[in-house]
Short mmCIF file of C-alpha atoms in Angstrom, two decimals:
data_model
loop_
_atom_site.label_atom_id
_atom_site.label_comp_id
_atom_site.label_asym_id
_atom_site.label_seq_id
_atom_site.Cartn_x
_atom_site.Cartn_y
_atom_site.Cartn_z
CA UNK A 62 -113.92 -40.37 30.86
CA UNK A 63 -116.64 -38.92 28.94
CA UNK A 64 -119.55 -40.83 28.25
CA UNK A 65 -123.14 -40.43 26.22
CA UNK A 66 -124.65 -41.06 29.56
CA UNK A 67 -123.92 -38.14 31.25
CA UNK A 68 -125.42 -35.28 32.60
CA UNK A 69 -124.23 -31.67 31.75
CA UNK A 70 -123.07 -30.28 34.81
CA UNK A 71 -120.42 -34.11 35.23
CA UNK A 72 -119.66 -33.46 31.56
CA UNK A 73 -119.02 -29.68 32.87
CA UNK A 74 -117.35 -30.77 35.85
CA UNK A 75 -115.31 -32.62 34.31
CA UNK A 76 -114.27 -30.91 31.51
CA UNK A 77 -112.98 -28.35 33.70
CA UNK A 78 -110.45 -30.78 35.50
CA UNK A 79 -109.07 -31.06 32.36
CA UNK A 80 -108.63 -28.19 30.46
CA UNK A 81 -107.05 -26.08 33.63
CA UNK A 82 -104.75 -28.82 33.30
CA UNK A 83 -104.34 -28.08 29.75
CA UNK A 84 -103.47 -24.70 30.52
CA UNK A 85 -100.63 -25.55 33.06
CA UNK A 86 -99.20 -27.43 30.40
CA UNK A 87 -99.48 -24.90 27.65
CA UNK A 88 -95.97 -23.42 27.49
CA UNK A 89 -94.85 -27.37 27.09
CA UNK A 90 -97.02 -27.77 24.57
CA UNK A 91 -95.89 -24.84 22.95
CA UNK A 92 -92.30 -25.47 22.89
CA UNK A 93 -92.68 -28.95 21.57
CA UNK A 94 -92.65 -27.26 17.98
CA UNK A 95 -91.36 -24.09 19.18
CA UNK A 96 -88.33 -24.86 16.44
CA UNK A 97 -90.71 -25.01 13.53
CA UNK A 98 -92.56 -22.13 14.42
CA UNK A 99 -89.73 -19.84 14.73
CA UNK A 100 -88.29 -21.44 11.32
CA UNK A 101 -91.38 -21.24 9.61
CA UNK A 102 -91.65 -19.64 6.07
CA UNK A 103 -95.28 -19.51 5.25
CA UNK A 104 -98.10 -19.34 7.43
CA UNK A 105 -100.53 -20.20 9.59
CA UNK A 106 -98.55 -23.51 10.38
CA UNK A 107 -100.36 -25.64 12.89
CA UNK A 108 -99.26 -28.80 14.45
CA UNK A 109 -100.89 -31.43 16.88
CA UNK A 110 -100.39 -33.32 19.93
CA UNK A 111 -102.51 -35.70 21.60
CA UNK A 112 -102.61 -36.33 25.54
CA UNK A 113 -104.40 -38.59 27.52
CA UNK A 114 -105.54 -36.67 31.20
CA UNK A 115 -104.09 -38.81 33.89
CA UNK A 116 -107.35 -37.36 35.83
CA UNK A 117 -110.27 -38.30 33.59
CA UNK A 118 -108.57 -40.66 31.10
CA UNK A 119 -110.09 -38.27 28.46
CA UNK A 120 -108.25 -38.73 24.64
CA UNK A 121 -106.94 -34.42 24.22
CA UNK A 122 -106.58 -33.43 21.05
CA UNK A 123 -104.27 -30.38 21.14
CA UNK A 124 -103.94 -28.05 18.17
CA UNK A 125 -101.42 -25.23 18.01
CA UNK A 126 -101.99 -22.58 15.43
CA UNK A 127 -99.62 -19.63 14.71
CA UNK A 128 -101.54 -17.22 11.69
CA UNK A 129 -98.14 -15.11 11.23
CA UNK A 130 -95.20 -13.95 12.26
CA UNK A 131 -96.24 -11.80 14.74
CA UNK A 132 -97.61 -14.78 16.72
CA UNK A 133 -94.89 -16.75 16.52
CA UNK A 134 -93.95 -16.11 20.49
CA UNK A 135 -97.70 -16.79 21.23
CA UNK A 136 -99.49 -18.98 18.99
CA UNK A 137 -102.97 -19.93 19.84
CA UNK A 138 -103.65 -22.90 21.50
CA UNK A 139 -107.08 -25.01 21.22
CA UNK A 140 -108.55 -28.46 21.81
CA UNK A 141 -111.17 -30.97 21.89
CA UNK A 142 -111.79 -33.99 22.94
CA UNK A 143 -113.64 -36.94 21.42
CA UNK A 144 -115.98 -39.35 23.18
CA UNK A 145 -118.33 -42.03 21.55
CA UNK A 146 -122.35 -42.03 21.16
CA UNK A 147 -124.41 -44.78 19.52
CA UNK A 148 -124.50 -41.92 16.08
CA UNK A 149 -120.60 -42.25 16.16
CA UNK A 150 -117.86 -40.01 17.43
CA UNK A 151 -118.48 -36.68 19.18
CA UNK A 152 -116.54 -34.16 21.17
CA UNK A 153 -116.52 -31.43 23.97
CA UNK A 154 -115.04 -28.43 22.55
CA UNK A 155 -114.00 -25.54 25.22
CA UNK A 156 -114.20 -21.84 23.79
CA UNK A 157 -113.20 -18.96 24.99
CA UNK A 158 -115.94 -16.39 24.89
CA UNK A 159 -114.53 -13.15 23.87
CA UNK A 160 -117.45 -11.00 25.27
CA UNK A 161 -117.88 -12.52 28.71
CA UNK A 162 -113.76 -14.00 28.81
CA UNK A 163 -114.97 -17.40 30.50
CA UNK A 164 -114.28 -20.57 29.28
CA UNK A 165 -117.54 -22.45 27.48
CA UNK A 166 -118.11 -25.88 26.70
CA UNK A 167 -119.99 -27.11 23.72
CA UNK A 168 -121.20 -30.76 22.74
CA UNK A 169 -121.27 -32.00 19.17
CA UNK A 170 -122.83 -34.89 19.05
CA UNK A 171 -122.24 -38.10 16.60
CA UNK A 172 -125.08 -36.79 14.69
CA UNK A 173 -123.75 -33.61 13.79
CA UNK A 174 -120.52 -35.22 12.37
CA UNK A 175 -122.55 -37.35 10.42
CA UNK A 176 -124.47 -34.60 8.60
CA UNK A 177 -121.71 -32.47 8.09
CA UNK A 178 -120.07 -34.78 6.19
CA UNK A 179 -123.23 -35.48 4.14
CA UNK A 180 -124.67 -32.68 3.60
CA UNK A 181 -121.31 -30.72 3.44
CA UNK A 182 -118.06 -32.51 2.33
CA UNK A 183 -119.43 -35.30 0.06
CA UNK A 184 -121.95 -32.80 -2.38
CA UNK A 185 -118.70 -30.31 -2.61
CA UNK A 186 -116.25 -33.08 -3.62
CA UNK A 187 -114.63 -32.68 -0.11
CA UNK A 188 -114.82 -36.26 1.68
CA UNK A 189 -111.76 -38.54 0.96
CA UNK A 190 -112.16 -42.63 2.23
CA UNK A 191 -110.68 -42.49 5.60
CA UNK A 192 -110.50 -38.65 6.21
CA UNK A 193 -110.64 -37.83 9.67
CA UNK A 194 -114.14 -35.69 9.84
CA UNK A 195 -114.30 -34.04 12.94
CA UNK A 196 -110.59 -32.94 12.39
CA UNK A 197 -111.62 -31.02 9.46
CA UNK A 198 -114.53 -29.64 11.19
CA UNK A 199 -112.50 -28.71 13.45
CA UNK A 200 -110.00 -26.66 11.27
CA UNK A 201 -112.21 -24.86 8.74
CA UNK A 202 -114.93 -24.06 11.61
CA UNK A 203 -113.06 -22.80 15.18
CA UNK A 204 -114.51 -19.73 14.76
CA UNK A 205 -118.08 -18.88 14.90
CA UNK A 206 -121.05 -16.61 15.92
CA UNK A 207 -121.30 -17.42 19.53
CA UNK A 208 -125.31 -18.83 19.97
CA UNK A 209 -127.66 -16.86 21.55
CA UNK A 210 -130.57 -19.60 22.78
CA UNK A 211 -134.32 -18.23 22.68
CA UNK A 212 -136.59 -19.29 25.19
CA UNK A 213 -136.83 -22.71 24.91
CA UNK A 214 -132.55 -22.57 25.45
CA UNK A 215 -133.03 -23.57 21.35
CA UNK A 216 -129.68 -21.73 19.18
CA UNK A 217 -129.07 -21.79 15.79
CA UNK A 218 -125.20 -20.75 15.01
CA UNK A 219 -123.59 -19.75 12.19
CA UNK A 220 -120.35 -21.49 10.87
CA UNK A 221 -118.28 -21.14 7.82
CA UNK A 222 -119.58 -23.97 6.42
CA UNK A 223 -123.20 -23.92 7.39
CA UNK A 224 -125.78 -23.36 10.25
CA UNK A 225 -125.55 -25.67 13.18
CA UNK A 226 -129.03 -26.09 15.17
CA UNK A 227 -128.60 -27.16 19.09
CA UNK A 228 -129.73 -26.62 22.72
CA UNK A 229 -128.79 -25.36 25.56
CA UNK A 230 -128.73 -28.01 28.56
CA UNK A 231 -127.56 -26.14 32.07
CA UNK A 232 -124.52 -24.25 30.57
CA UNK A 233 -123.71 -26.87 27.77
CA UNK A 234 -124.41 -26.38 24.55
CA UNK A 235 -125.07 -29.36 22.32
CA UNK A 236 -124.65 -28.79 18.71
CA UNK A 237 -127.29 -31.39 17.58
CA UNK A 238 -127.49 -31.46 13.49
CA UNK A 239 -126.22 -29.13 10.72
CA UNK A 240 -127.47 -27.52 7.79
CA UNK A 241 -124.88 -26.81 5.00
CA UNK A 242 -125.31 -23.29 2.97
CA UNK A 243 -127.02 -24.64 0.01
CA UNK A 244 -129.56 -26.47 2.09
CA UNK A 245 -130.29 -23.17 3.24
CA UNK A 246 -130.81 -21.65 0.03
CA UNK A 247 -133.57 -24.38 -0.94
CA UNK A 248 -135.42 -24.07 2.11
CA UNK A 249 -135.41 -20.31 1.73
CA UNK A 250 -136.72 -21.21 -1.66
CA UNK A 251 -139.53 -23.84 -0.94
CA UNK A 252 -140.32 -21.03 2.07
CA UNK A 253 -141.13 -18.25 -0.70
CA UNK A 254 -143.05 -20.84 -2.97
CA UNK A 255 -145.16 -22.32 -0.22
CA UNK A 256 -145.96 -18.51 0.82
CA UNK A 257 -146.87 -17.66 -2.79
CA UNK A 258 -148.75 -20.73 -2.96
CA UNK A 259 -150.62 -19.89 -0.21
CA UNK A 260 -151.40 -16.67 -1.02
CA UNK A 261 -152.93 -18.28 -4.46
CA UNK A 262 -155.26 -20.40 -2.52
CA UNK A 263 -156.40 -17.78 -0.19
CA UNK A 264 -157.42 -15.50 -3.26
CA UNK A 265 -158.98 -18.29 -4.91
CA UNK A 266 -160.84 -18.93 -1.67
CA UNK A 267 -161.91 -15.71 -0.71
CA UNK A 268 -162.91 -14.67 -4.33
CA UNK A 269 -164.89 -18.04 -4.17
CA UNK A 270 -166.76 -17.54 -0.94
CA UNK A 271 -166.73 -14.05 0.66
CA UNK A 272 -169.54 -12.15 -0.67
CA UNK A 273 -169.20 -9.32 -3.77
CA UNK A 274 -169.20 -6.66 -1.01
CA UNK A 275 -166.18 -7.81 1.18
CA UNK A 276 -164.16 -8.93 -2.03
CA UNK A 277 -164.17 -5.54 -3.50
CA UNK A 278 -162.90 -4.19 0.03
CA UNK A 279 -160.07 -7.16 0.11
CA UNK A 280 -159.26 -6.42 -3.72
CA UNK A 281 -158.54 -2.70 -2.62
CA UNK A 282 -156.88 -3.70 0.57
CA UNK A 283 -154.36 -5.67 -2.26
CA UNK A 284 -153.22 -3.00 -4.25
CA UNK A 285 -152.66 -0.84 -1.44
CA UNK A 286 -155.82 1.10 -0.10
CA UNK A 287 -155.82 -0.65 3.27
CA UNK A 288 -158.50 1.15 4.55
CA UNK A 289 -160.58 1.00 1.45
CA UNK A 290 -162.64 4.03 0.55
CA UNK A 291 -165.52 3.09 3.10
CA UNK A 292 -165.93 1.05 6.59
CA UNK A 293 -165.14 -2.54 5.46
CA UNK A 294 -168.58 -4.36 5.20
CA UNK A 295 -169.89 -6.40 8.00
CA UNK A 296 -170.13 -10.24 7.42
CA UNK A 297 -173.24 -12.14 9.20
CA UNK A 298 -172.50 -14.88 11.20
CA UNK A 299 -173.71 -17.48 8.39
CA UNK A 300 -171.13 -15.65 6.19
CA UNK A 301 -168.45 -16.23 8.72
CA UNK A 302 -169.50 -20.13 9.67
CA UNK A 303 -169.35 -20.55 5.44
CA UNK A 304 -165.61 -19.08 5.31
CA UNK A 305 -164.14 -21.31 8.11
CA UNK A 306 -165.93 -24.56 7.13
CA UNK A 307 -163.71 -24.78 4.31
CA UNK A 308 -160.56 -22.33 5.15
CA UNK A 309 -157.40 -23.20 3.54
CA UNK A 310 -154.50 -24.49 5.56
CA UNK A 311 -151.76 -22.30 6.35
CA UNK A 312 -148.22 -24.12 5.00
CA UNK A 313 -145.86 -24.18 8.24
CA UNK A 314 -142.31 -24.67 7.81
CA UNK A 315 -140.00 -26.55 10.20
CA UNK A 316 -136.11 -25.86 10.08
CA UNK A 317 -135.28 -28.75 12.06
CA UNK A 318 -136.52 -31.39 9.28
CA UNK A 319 -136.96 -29.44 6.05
CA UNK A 320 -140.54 -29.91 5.61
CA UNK A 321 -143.52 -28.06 5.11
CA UNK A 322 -146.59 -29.57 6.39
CA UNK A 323 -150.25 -28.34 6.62
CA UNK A 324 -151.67 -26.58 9.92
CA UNK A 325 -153.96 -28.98 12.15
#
């Protein structure tokens, strides 16, 4: 059974026992509402079964899918299961990775669920008492740009309904919070006013304390004449100890919290 506790690679390992028996069991799956897929009048149609592993113990929940007629002999086939962290429910979500066709495991964490639903379905009128969140995740977001970590095996993804933020742990990737569309917008927004703002206080600074000589080569510099129309002028070391002792801090910007906080 899957637990908070436990390391990638058992999570991994286990995960795997499962879901190969998943597949074994896909045509039974299938043809448990083979009827009302061949009957059905509009589409997609999707129905759901859940199944306990007699391996693990894990809680499967199995979601078949058929987007049109043409599918109807081979519908696709996904699932999750959900395990329990001291944020709430999470899950372990295998996807198939078109470019490298392997099976991949991903992590969303209680946390995740819990933002999503804030910062997503309650501001857009979507959250109903009761509603079964990750369910709904689960639906409007299947499909997504697959994470490419940078060094620090950080990723941010893109969903339909936002930007999920996570890391990379040994092959797992753990979706850790989410940041809905609009949020976006405003921090792109606070990003360009703290960069204009900025950009205020270093011309107020510089046209405070470099000398005439230097500001006139800045000034130029400005409006385009990078070079300036002669050698830029040489500051003493006085000149230079005078700028620093008072420099304006730069405005940093972390996506992870929202905030903007001065340099040290």
């Amino acid at each position: 059974m899957f637990l908070d506790t436990m390391s990638p690679e058992a999570i991994i390992k286990e995960a795997r026992r499962d879901t190969t028996a998943i597949q074994n069991k896909r045509d039974f799956f299938i043809n448990t509402h083979r009827r009302e897929i061949l009957f059905a009048k509009k589409f997609p149609v999707s129905y759901r079964i859940e199944w306990k592993s007699p391996l693990t113990y894990n809680k499967w929940h199995i979601i078949i899918t058929c987007n049109n007629k043409k599918e109807r002999e081979n519908p696709d086939v996904h699932y999750y299961s959900t395990y329990e962290t001291h944020c709430g429910t999470g899950i372990i979500f295998p996807v198939y990775n078109i470019k490298t066709e392997e099976l991949v495991f991903s992590r969303y964490t209680g946390h995740f669920f819990s933002r999503y639903r804030t910062c997503h379905l309650i501001p857009n009128n979507l959250h109903t008492p009761g509603m079964d969140v990750i369910r709904y995740y689960v639906d409007h977001n299947s499909s997504y740009f697959y994470p490419k970590p940078d060094e620090e095996k950080r990723f941010t993804c893109c969903l339909t309904d936002g930007i999920a933020l996570g890391i990379c742990e040994n092959g797992l990737d753990t979706f850790r919070t989410f940041i809905s569309h609009d949020m976006l917008f405003k921090i792109q927004e606070r990003v360009l006013h703290s960069s204009i703002e900025y950009q205020r206080l270093l011309d107020a600074y510089i046209n405070d304390k470099l000398p005439a000589s230097y500001q006139k080569y800045y000034l130029q510099g400005r409006v385009g004449r990078i070079a300036g129309p002669e050698p830029a002028p040489k500051l003493s070391l006085d000149d230079v100890k005078d700028l620093l002792k008072d420099k304006p801090k730069i405005p940093l910007f972390s996506p992870l919290n929202g905030k903007i906080e001065l340099e040290d």
